[in-house]
Coordinates of N, CA, C and O in Angstrom, one line a residue:
M1 N 7.6 -50.6 39.5 CA 9.0 -50.8 39.9 C 9.9 -50.6 38.7 O 9.7 -51.1 37.6
L2 N 11.0 -49.8 38.9 CA 11.9 -49.4 37.9 C 13.0 -50.5 37.9 O 13.6 -50.8 38.9
T3 N 13.3 -51.0 36.7 CA 14.4 -52.0 36.6 C 15.6 -51.2 35.9 O 15.4 -50.6 34.9
V4 N 16.8 -51.4 36.5 CA 18.0 -50.7 36.0 C 18.9 -51.8 35.5 O 19.2 -52.8 36.2
T5 N 19.4 -51.7 34.3 CA 20.3 -52.6 33.7 C 21.7 -52.1 34.0 O 22.1 -50.9 33.7
V6 N 22.5 -52.9 34.7 CA 23.9 -52.5 35.0 C 24.8 -53.0 33.9 O 24.8 -54.1 33.5
P7 N 25.6 -52.1 33.4 CA 26.5 -52.4 32.3 C 27.6 -53.4 32.8 O 27.9 -53.5 34.0
S8 N 28.1 -54.2 31.8 CA 29.1 -55.2 32.1 C 30.5 -54.5 32.2 O 30.9 -53.8 31.3
Y9 N 31.2 -54.6 33.3 CA 32.5 -54.0 33.5 C 33.5 -55.2 33.5 O 33.3 -56.2 34.1
A10 N 34.6 -54.9 32.8 CA 35.7 -55.9 32.7 C 36.9 -55.1 32.3 O 36.9 -54.2 31.6
P11 N 38.1 -55.5 32.9 CA 39.3 -54.8 32.5 C 39.7 -55.2 31.1 O 39.4 -56.3 30.6
V12 N 40.3 -54.2 30.4 CA 40.7 -54.5 29.0 C 42.1 -55.1 29.2 O 43.1 -54.5 29.1
H13 N 42.1 -56.4 29.4 CA 43.4 -57.2 29.6 C 43.7 -58.2 28.5 O 44.7 -58.8 28.5
S14 N 42.8 -58.2 27.5 CA 43.0 -59.1 26.4 C 42.7 -58.5 25.1 O 41.9 -57.5 25.0
S15 N 43.3 -58.9 24.0 CA 43.0 -58.4 22.7 C 41.6 -58.6 22.3 O 41.0 -57.8 21.6
D16 N 41.1 -59.8 22.7 CA 39.7 -60.1 22.4 C 38.7 -59.1 23.0 O 37.8 -58.6 22.3
R17 N 38.9 -58.7 24.3 CA 38.0 -57.7 24.9 C 38.2 -56.4 24.3 O 37.2 -55.6 24.0
F18 N 39.4 -56.0 23.9 CA 39.7 -54.7 23.2 C 39.0 -54.7 21.9 O 38.3 -53.7 21.6
K19 N 39.1 -55.7 21.1 CA 38.4 -55.8 19.8 C 36.9 -55.7 20.1 O 36.2 -55.0 19.3
Q20 N 36.4 -56.4 21.1 CA 34.9 -56.4 21.4 C 34.4 -55.0 21.6 O 33.4 -54.6 21.1
I21 N 35.2 -54.2 22.4 CA 34.8 -52.9 22.7 C 34.8 -52.0 21.4 O 33.8 -51.3 21.2
F22 N 35.8 -52.1 20.6 CA 35.9 -51.2 19.4 C 35.0 -51.7 18.3 O 34.7 -50.9 17.4
R23 N 34.6 -52.9 18.3 CA 33.6 -53.4 17.3 C 32.3 -52.6 17.4 O 31.5 -52.5 16.5
R24 N 32.0 -52.1 18.6 CA 30.7 -51.4 18.9 C 30.8 -49.9 18.6 O 29.8 -49.2 18.7
Y25 N 32.0 -49.5 18.2 CA 32.2 -48.1 17.9 C 32.2 -47.9 16.3 O 33.1 -48.4 15.7
P26 N 31.2 -47.3 15.8 CA 31.1 -47.2 14.3 C 32.3 -46.3 13.7 O 32.7 -45.3 14.4
A27 N 32.7 -46.6 12.6 CA 33.8 -45.9 12.0 C 33.6 -45.9 10.4 O 33.1 -46.8 9.9
G28 N 34.1 -44.8 9.8 CA 34.1 -44.7 8.4 C 35.2 -45.6 7.8 O 36.2 -45.9 8.5
V29 N 35.0 -46.1 6.6 CA 35.9 -47.0 6.0 C 36.7 -46.3 4.8 O 36.1 -45.7 4.0
V30 N 38.0 -46.5 4.9 CA 38.8 -46.0 3.8 C 39.8 -47.1 3.4 O 40.0 -48.1 4.1
V31 N 40.4 -46.9 2.2 CA 41.5 -47.7 1.8 C 42.7 -46.8 1.6 O 42.6 -45.8 0.9
V32 N 43.8 -47.1 2.3 CA 45.0 -46.3 2.1 C 45.8 -47.0 1.1 O 46.1 -48.2 1.1
T33 N 46.3 -46.2 0.1 CA 47.1 -46.8 -1.0 C 48.5 -46.0 -1.0 O 48.6 -44.9 -0.6
A34 N 49.5 -46.7 -1.6 CA 50.8 -46.1 -1.7 C 51.6 -46.9 -2.7 O 51.3 -48.0 -3.1
D35 N 52.7 -46.3 -3.2 CA 53.7 -47.0 -4.0 C 55.0 -46.4 -3.7 O 55.3 -45.2 -4.0
S36 N 55.9 -47.2 -3.1 CA 57.2 -46.7 -2.7 C 58.2 -47.1 -3.8 O 59.4 -47.0 -3.6
G37 N 57.8 -47.4 -5.0 CA 58.6 -47.8 -6.1 C 58.7 -49.3 -6.4 O 59.4 -49.7 -7.3
R38 N 57.9 -50.0 -5.6 CA 57.9 -51.5 -5.7 C 56.5 -52.0 -6.1 O 56.2 -53.1 -5.9
G39 N 55.7 -51.1 -6.7 CA 54.3 -51.5 -7.0 C 53.3 -51.0 -6.0 O 53.7 -50.7 -4.9
P40 N 52.1 -50.9 -6.4 CA 51.0 -50.4 -5.5 C 50.7 -51.3 -4.4 O 50.7 -52.6 -4.6
V41 N 50.4 -50.8 -3.2 CA 49.9 -51.5 -2.1 C 48.7 -50.7 -1.5 O 48.6 -49.5 -1.7
G42 N 47.9 -51.4 -0.7 CA 46.8 -50.8 -0.1 C 46.2 -51.6 1.0 O 46.4 -52.9 1.0
F43 N 45.5 -51.0 1.9 CA 44.8 -51.7 3.0 C 43.6 -51.0 3.4 O 43.5 -49.8 3.3
T44 N 42.6 -51.7 3.9 CA 41.4 -51.1 4.5 C 41.7 -50.7 5.9 O 42.3 -51.4 6.7
A45 N 41.2 -49.5 6.2 CA 41.4 -48.9 7.5 C 40.1 -48.2 8.0 O 39.3 -47.7 7.3
T46 N 40.0 -48.2 9.3 CA 38.9 -47.5 10.0 C 39.5 -46.5 11.0 O 38.8 -45.9 11.8
S47 N 40.8 -46.2 10.9 CA 41.5 -45.4 11.9 C 41.8 -44.0 11.5 O 42.5 -43.3 12.2
L48 N 41.2 -43.6 10.4 CA 41.5 -42.2 9.9 C 41.0 -41.2 10.8 O 39.8 -41.3 11.3
T49 N 41.8 -40.2 11.1 CA 41.4 -39.1 12.0 C 41.8 -37.8 11.5 O 43.0 -37.7 11.0
S50 N 41.0 -36.8 11.6 CA 41.4 -35.4 11.3 C 42.1 -34.9 12.5 O 41.6 -34.9 13.6
L51 N 43.3 -34.3 12.3 CA 44.1 -33.8 13.4 C 44.1 -32.3 13.5 O 44.1 -31.7 14.5
S52 N 44.3 -31.6 12.3 CA 44.5 -30.2 12.3 C 43.9 -29.6 11.1 O 44.0 -30.1 10.0
L53 N 43.4 -28.4 11.2 CA 42.8 -27.6 10.1 C 43.9 -26.8 9.4 O 44.0 -26.7 8.2
D54 N 44.8 -26.2 10.3 CA 45.9 -25.4 9.7 C 47.2 -25.7 10.4 O 47.4 -25.3 11.6
P55 N 48.1 -26.5 9.8 CA 48.0 -27.0 8.5 C 47.0 -28.2 8.5 O 46.8 -28.8 9.5
P56 N 46.5 -28.6 7.3 CA 45.6 -29.7 7.2 C 46.3 -31.1 7.4 O 47.1 -31.5 6.6
L57 N 46.1 -31.7 8.6 CA 46.8 -32.9 9.0 C 45.8 -34.0 9.3 O 44.7 -33.7 9.9
V58 N 46.1 -35.2 8.9 CA 45.3 -36.4 9.3 C 46.3 -37.4 9.9 O 47.5 -37.3 9.7
S59 N 45.7 -38.5 10.5 CA 46.5 -39.6 10.9 C 45.7 -40.9 10.6 O 44.5 -40.9 10.5
Y60 N 46.5 -42.0 10.5 CA 45.9 -43.3 10.4 C 46.9 -44.3 11.0 O 48.1 -44.0 11.1
G61 N 46.4 -45.4 11.4 CA 47.2 -46.4 12.0 C 47.4 -47.6 11.0 O 46.6 -47.9 10.2
I62 N 48.6 -48.2 11.2 CA 48.9 -49.4 10.3 C 49.7 -50.4 11.2 O 50.7 -50.0 11.9
G63 N 49.4 -51.6 11.1 CA 50.1 -52.7 11.8 C 51.5 -52.9 11.2 O 51.6 -53.0 10.0
T64 N 52.5 -53.1 12.1 CA 53.8 -53.3 11.6 C 54.0 -54.7 11.0 O 55.0 -55.0 10.4
S65 N 53.1 -55.6 11.3 CA 53.2 -57.0 10.7 C 52.5 -57.1 9.4 O 52.5 -58.2 8.8
T66 N 51.9 -56.1 8.9 CA 51.1 -56.1 7.6 C 52.1 -56.1 6.4 O 53.2 -55.5 6.5
S67 N 51.6 -56.6 5.3 CA 52.5 -56.6 4.1 C 52.6 -55.1 3.6 O 53.6 -54.8 2.9
S68 N 51.6 -54.3 3.9 CA 51.7 -52.9 3.4 C 52.7 -52.0 4.2 O 53.2 -51.0 3.6
W69 N 52.9 -52.4 5.4 CA 53.7 -51.5 6.3 C 55.1 -51.1 5.7 O 55.4 -49.9 5.6
P70 N 55.9 -52.0 5.2 CA 57.2 -51.6 4.7 C 57.1 -50.6 3.5 O 57.9 -49.7 3.4
H71 N 56.1 -50.7 2.7 CA 55.8 -49.8 1.6 C 55.4 -48.4 2.1 O 55.8 -47.4 1.6
V72 N 54.4 -48.4 3.0 CA 54.0 -47.2 3.6 C 55.1 -46.4 4.3 O 55.3 -45.2 4.1
E73 N 55.9 -47.2 5.0 CA 57.0 -46.6 5.7 C 58.0 -45.9 4.7 O 58.5 -44.8 5.0
A74 N 58.2 -46.5 3.6 CA 59.2 -46.0 2.6 C 58.6 -45.0 1.7 O 59.4 -44.2 1.0
A75 N 57.3 -44.9 1.6 CA 56.7 -43.9 0.6 C 56.6 -42.5 1.2 O 56.4 -42.3 2.4
A76 N 56.9 -41.5 0.4 CA 56.8 -40.1 0.8 C 55.4 -39.7 0.9 O 55.1 -38.7 1.6
S77 N 54.5 -40.3 0.1 CA 53.1 -39.9 0.1 C 52.2 -41.1 0.0 O 52.6 -42.2 -0.4
T78 N 51.0 -40.9 0.4 CA 49.9 -42.0 0.4 C 48.6 -41.3 -0.1 O 48.5 -40.1 -0.1
V79 N 47.7 -42.2 -0.4 CA 46.3 -41.7 -0.7 C 45.3 -42.3 0.2 O 45.3 -43.6 0.4
V80 N 44.4 -41.6 0.8 CA 43.3 -42.1 1.5 C 42.1 -42.1 0.6 O 41.7 -41.0 0.1
N81 N 41.6 -43.2 0.3 CA 40.4 -43.4 -0.6 C 39.2 -43.6 0.3 O 39.1 -44.6 1.0
F82 N 38.2 -42.6 0.3 CA 37.0 -42.8 1.1 C 36.1 -43.6 0.3 O 35.8 -43.4 -0.9
L83 N 35.5 -44.7 1.0 CA 34.7 -45.6 0.3 C 33.2 -45.2 0.4 O 32.8 -44.8 1.5
G84 N 32.5 -45.4 -0.6 CA 31.0 -45.1 -0.6 C 30.3 -46.3 -0.1 O 30.8 -47.5 -0.1
A85 N 29.0 -46.1 0.2 CA 28.2 -47.2 0.8 C 28.1 -48.4 -0.1 O 27.8 -49.5 0.4
D86 N 28.3 -48.2 -1.4 CA 28.2 -49.3 -2.4 C 29.5 -50.0 -2.6 O 29.6 -50.9 -3.5
Q87 N 30.5 -49.8 -1.8 CA 31.8 -50.3 -2.1 C 32.3 -51.3 -1.0 O 33.5 -51.5 -0.8
E88 N 31.4 -52.1 -0.5 CA 31.8 -53.1 0.5 C 32.7 -54.1 -0.1 O 33.7 -54.6 0.6
A89 N 32.5 -54.5 -1.3 CA 33.4 -55.5 -2.0 C 34.8 -55.0 -2.0 O 35.8 -55.8 -1.8
L90 N 35.0 -53.7 -2.3 CA 36.3 -53.1 -2.4 C 37.0 -53.1 -1.0 O 38.2 -53.4 -0.9
A91 N 36.2 -52.8 0.0 CA 36.7 -52.8 1.4 C 37.2 -54.2 1.7 O 38.3 -54.4 2.3
R92 N 36.4 -55.2 1.4 CA 36.8 -56.6 1.7 C 38.0 -57.0 0.9 O 38.9 -57.7 1.4
T93 N 38.1 -56.6 -0.3 CA 39.3 -56.9 -1.1 C 40.6 -56.4 -0.5 O 41.6 -57.1 -0.3
F94 N 40.6 -55.1 0.0 CA 41.8 -54.5 0.5 C 42.0 -55.0 2.0 O 43.0 -54.7 2.6
A95 N 41.0 -55.7 2.6 CA 41.2 -56.2 3.9 C 41.7 -57.7 3.9 O 42.0 -58.3 4.9
T96 N 41.8 -58.2 2.6 CA 42.2 -59.6 2.5 C 43.7 -59.7 2.2 O 44.2 -59.0 1.3
S97 N 44.4 -60.5 3.0 CA 45.8 -60.7 2.8 C 46.1 -61.8 1.8 O 45.3 -62.7 1.6
G98 N 47.3 -61.7 1.2 CA 47.7 -62.8 0.3 C 47.2 -62.7 -1.1 O 47.3 -63.7 -1.8
I99 N 46.6 -61.6 -1.5 CA 46.0 -61.5 -2.8 C 46.6 -60.3 -3.5 O 47.1 -59.4 -2.8
D100 N 46.5 -60.2 -4.8 CA 46.8 -59.0 -5.5 C 45.6 -58.1 -5.5 O 44.6 -58.2 -6.2
R101 N 45.6 -57.1 -4.6 CA 44.4 -56.3 -4.3 C 44.2 -55.3 -5.5 O 43.0 -54.8 -5.6
F102 N 45.2 -55.1 -6.4 CA 45.0 -54.2 -7.5 C 44.6 -54.9 -8.8 O 44.5 -54.3 -9.8
A103 N 44.5 -56.2 -8.7 CA 44.1 -57.0 -9.9 C 42.6 -56.8 -10.2 O 41.9 -56.3 -9.3
A104 N 42.2 -57.0 -11.5 CA 40.8 -56.9 -11.8 C 40.0 -57.8 -10.9 O 40.4 -58.8 -10.4
P105 N 38.9 -57.3 -10.4 CA 38.1 -56.2 -11.0 C 38.4 -54.8 -10.4 O 37.7 -53.9 -10.7
T106 N 39.4 -54.7 -9.5 CA 39.8 -53.4 -8.9 C 40.2 -52.4 -10.0 O 41.1 -52.7 -10.8
G107 N 39.5 -51.3 -10.1 CA 39.9 -50.3 -11.1 C 40.7 -49.2 -10.3 O 40.3 -48.8 -9.2
W108 N 41.8 -48.8 -10.9 CA 42.6 -47.7 -10.3 C 43.4 -47.0 -11.3 O 43.5 -47.5 -12.5
R109 N 44.0 -45.9 -10.9 CA 44.9 -45.1 -11.8 C 45.9 -44.4 -10.9 O 45.8 -44.6 -9.7
R110 N 46.8 -43.7 -11.5 CA 47.8 -43.0 -10.8 C 47.6 -41.5 -10.8 O 47.2 -41.0 -11.9
L111 N 47.8 -40.9 -9.7 CA 47.8 -39.4 -9.7 C 49.1 -38.9 -10.4 O 50.1 -39.7 -10.6
P112 N 49.2 -37.6 -10.7 CA 50.4 -37.2 -11.4 C 51.8 -37.5 -10.7 O 52.8 -37.7 -11.3
G113 N 51.7 -37.6 -9.3 CA 52.9 -37.9 -8.5 C 53.2 -39.4 -8.5 O 54.1 -39.9 -7.9
G114 N 52.3 -40.2 -9.1 CA 52.5 -41.7 -9.1 C 51.7 -42.5 -8.1 O 51.7 -43.7 -8.1
E115 N 51.0 -41.8 -7.2 CA 50.3 -42.5 -6.2 C 49.1 -43.2 -6.8 O 48.4 -42.6 -7.6
P116 N 48.8 -44.4 -6.3 CA 47.6 -45.1 -6.8 C 46.3 -44.6 -6.1 O 46.3 -44.3 -4.9
V117 N 45.3 -44.3 -6.9 CA 44.0 -43.9 -6.4 C 42.9 -44.8 -7.0 O 43.0 -45.2 -8.2
L118 N 42.0 -45.2 -6.2 CA 40.9 -46.2 -6.6 C 39.8 -45.5 -7.4 O 39.3 -44.5 -7.0
D119 N 39.5 -46.1 -8.5 CA 38.3 -45.7 -9.3 C 37.1 -45.8 -8.5 O 36.9 -46.8 -7.8
G120 N 36.2 -44.8 -8.6 CA 34.9 -44.9 -8.0 C 34.8 -44.6 -6.5 O 33.8 -44.7 -5.9
A121 N 36.0 -44.1 -6.0 CA 36.0 -43.8 -4.6 C 35.1 -42.6 -4.4 O 34.9 -41.7 -5.3
A122 N 34.5 -42.5 -3.2 CA 33.6 -41.3 -2.9 C 34.4 -40.0 -2.6 O 33.8 -39.0 -2.6
G123 N 35.7 -40.2 -2.5 CA 36.6 -39.0 -2.3 C 37.9 -39.5 -2.0 O 38.1 -40.7 -1.8
W124 N 38.9 -38.6 -2.1 CA 40.3 -39.1 -1.8 C 41.1 -37.9 -1.3 O 40.8 -36.7 -1.6
L125 N 42.1 -38.2 -0.5 CA 43.1 -37.2 0.0 C 44.5 -37.7 -0.4 O 44.8 -38.8 -0.2
R126 N 45.3 -36.8 -1.1 CA 46.7 -37.1 -1.3 C 47.4 -36.6 -0.1 O 47.2 -35.4 0.3
L127 N 48.3 -37.4 0.5 CA 48.9 -37.0 1.8 C 50.5 -37.1 1.6 O 51.0 -38.0 1.0
E128 N 51.2 -36.2 2.2 CA 52.6 -36.3 2.4 C 52.9 -36.6 3.8 O 52.5 -35.9 4.7
T129 N 53.6 -37.7 4.0 CA 53.9 -38.1 5.4 C 54.8 -37.1 6.1 O 55.9 -36.7 5.6
E130 N 54.4 -36.7 7.3 CA 55.2 -35.8 8.1 C 55.9 -36.5 9.3 O 57.0 -36.1 9.6
Q131 N 55.3 -37.5 9.8 CA 55.8 -38.1 11.0 C 55.2 -39.5 11.1 O 54.0 -39.7 10.8
I132 N 56.0 -40.5 11.6 CA 55.5 -41.8 11.9 C 55.8 -42.1 13.4 O 57.0 -41.9 13.8
V133 N 54.8 -42.4 14.2 CA 54.9 -42.5 15.6 C 54.7 -44.0 16.0 O 53.7 -44.5 15.7
P134 N 55.7 -44.6 16.7 CA 55.5 -45.9 17.2 C 54.4 -46.0 18.2 O 54.3 -45.1 19.1
A135 N 53.5 -47.0 18.1 CA 52.4 -47.2 19.0 C 52.1 -48.7 19.2 O 51.3 -49.2 18.4
G136 N 52.8 -49.3 20.1 CA 52.6 -50.8 20.3 C 53.0 -51.5 19.0 O 54.0 -51.3 18.4
D137 N 52.1 -52.4 18.5 CA 52.3 -53.2 17.3 C 51.9 -52.5 16.1 O 51.8 -53.0 15.0
H138 N 51.6 -51.2 16.2 CA 51.2 -50.3 15.1 C 52.1 -49.1 15.0 O 52.9 -48.9 15.8
R139 N 51.9 -48.4 13.9 CA 52.5 -47.1 13.7 C 51.4 -46.1 13.4 O 50.5 -46.5 12.7
I140 N 51.5 -44.9 13.9 CA 50.6 -43.9 13.6 C 51.3 -43.0 12.5 O 52.3 -42.4 12.8
V141 N 50.7 -42.9 11.4 CA 51.2 -42.0 10.3 C 50.5 -40.7 10.4 O 49.2 -40.6 10.4
I142 N 51.2 -39.6 10.6 CA 50.7 -38.3 10.6 C 51.1 -37.6 9.2 O 52.3 -37.7 8.9
A143 N 50.1 -37.1 8.5 CA 50.4 -36.7 7.1 C 49.6 -35.4 6.8 O 48.6 -35.1 7.3
R144 N 50.2 -34.6 5.9 CA 49.7 -33.3 5.5 C 48.9 -33.6 4.2 O 49.3 -34.2 3.3
V145 N 47.7 -33.0 4.2 CA 46.8 -33.1 3.0 C 47.3 -32.1 2.0 O 47.4 -30.9 2.2
T146 N 47.6 -32.6 0.8 CA 48.1 -31.7 -0.3 C 47.2 -31.6 -1.5 O 47.2 -30.6 -2.2
E147 N 46.3 -32.6 -1.7 CA 45.3 -32.5 -2.7 C 44.1 -33.3 -2.2 O 44.2 -34.2 -1.4
S148 N 42.9 -33.0 -2.8 CA 41.7 -33.7 -2.4 C 40.7 -33.7 -3.6 O 40.8 -32.9 -4.4
W149 N 39.8 -34.7 -3.5 CA 38.7 -34.8 -4.4 C 37.5 -35.4 -3.7 O 37.7 -36.2 -2.8
L150 N 36.3 -34.9 -4.0 CA 35.1 -35.4 -3.2 C 33.9 -35.4 -4.2 O 33.6 -34.5 -4.9
D151 N 33.2 -36.6 -4.1 CA 31.9 -36.7 -4.8 C 30.9 -36.5 -3.7 O 30.6 -37.4 -2.9
E152 N 30.3 -35.3 -3.7 CA 29.5 -34.9 -2.6 C 28.1 -35.6 -2.6 O 27.4 -35.5 -1.6
G153 N 27.8 -36.3 -3.6 CA 26.5 -37.0 -3.6 C 26.5 -38.4 -3.1 O 25.5 -39.1 -3.2
R154 N 27.6 -38.8 -2.5 CA 27.7 -40.2 -2.1 C 27.6 -40.4 -0.6 O 28.0 -39.5 0.2
S155 N 27.0 -41.5 -0.2 CA 26.9 -41.8 1.3 C 28.1 -42.7 1.6 O 28.6 -43.5 0.8
P156 N 28.6 -42.6 2.8 CA 29.8 -43.3 3.2 C 29.6 -44.7 3.6 O 28.5 -45.1 4.0
L157 N 30.6 -45.5 3.5 CA 30.6 -46.9 4.0 C 31.1 -46.9 5.4 O 32.1 -46.2 5.7
L158 N 30.3 -47.5 6.3 CA 30.7 -47.6 7.7 C 30.9 -49.0 8.2 O 30.4 -49.9 7.6
F159 N 31.7 -49.1 9.2 CA 32.0 -50.5 9.8 C 31.5 -50.4 11.3 O 31.9 -49.5 12.0
H160 N 30.7 -51.4 11.7 CA 30.2 -51.4 13.0 C 29.8 -52.9 13.4 O 29.2 -53.6 12.6
N161 N 30.3 -53.3 14.5 CA 30.0 -54.6 15.1 C 30.3 -55.8 14.1 O 29.5 -56.7 14.0
G162 N 31.4 -55.6 13.4 CA 31.8 -56.7 12.5 C 31.2 -56.7 11.1 O 31.5 -57.7 10.4
S163 N 30.4 -55.7 10.8 CA 29.9 -55.7 9.4 C 29.8 -54.3 8.9 O 29.9 -53.3 9.6
Y164 N 29.6 -54.2 7.6 CA 29.5 -52.9 6.9 C 28.1 -52.4 6.9 O 27.2 -53.2 6.8
H165 N 28.0 -51.1 6.9 CA 26.7 -50.4 6.9 C 26.8 -49.1 6.1 O 27.8 -48.6 5.8
S166 N 25.6 -48.6 5.8 CA 25.5 -47.2 5.2 C 24.6 -46.4 6.0 O 23.8 -46.9 6.8
L167 N 24.6 -45.1 5.8 CA 23.7 -44.2 6.4 C 22.4 -44.1 5.7 O 22.3 -44.2 4.5

């Protein structure tokens, strides 16, 4: 006799259910950094998406209630730092609110345009913001890639079901 497992169906009517669904969807982990002239800021994100090859465009989401949002909104450019499988501690640092995320032991430097970039990242993209789109309690930043760097020998850091993983 064949036993069939019926999936659980429920309307997405609560933020808890919404989070539960997306926790099951694996995503790459990045730290977005910026400096709008008031010092460096940054946050951990899993919402990075490639949008266009020509011109090279990406997008990422940021909550409007976050401490980084006013800085990202005012900055002409940002940096997406791709985290390697060995950088879980860095991801956790930039996901923690109420701390100086750029204090030691975080290593970082500035690109020639003044944007903060994290030392040891598996790669990075320098972005110029083209458009900010309101989306509920978040904003979607659409940006053009103007510079990039990649360490091709590194495995990415992933986030799935509430914890970090590597390939």
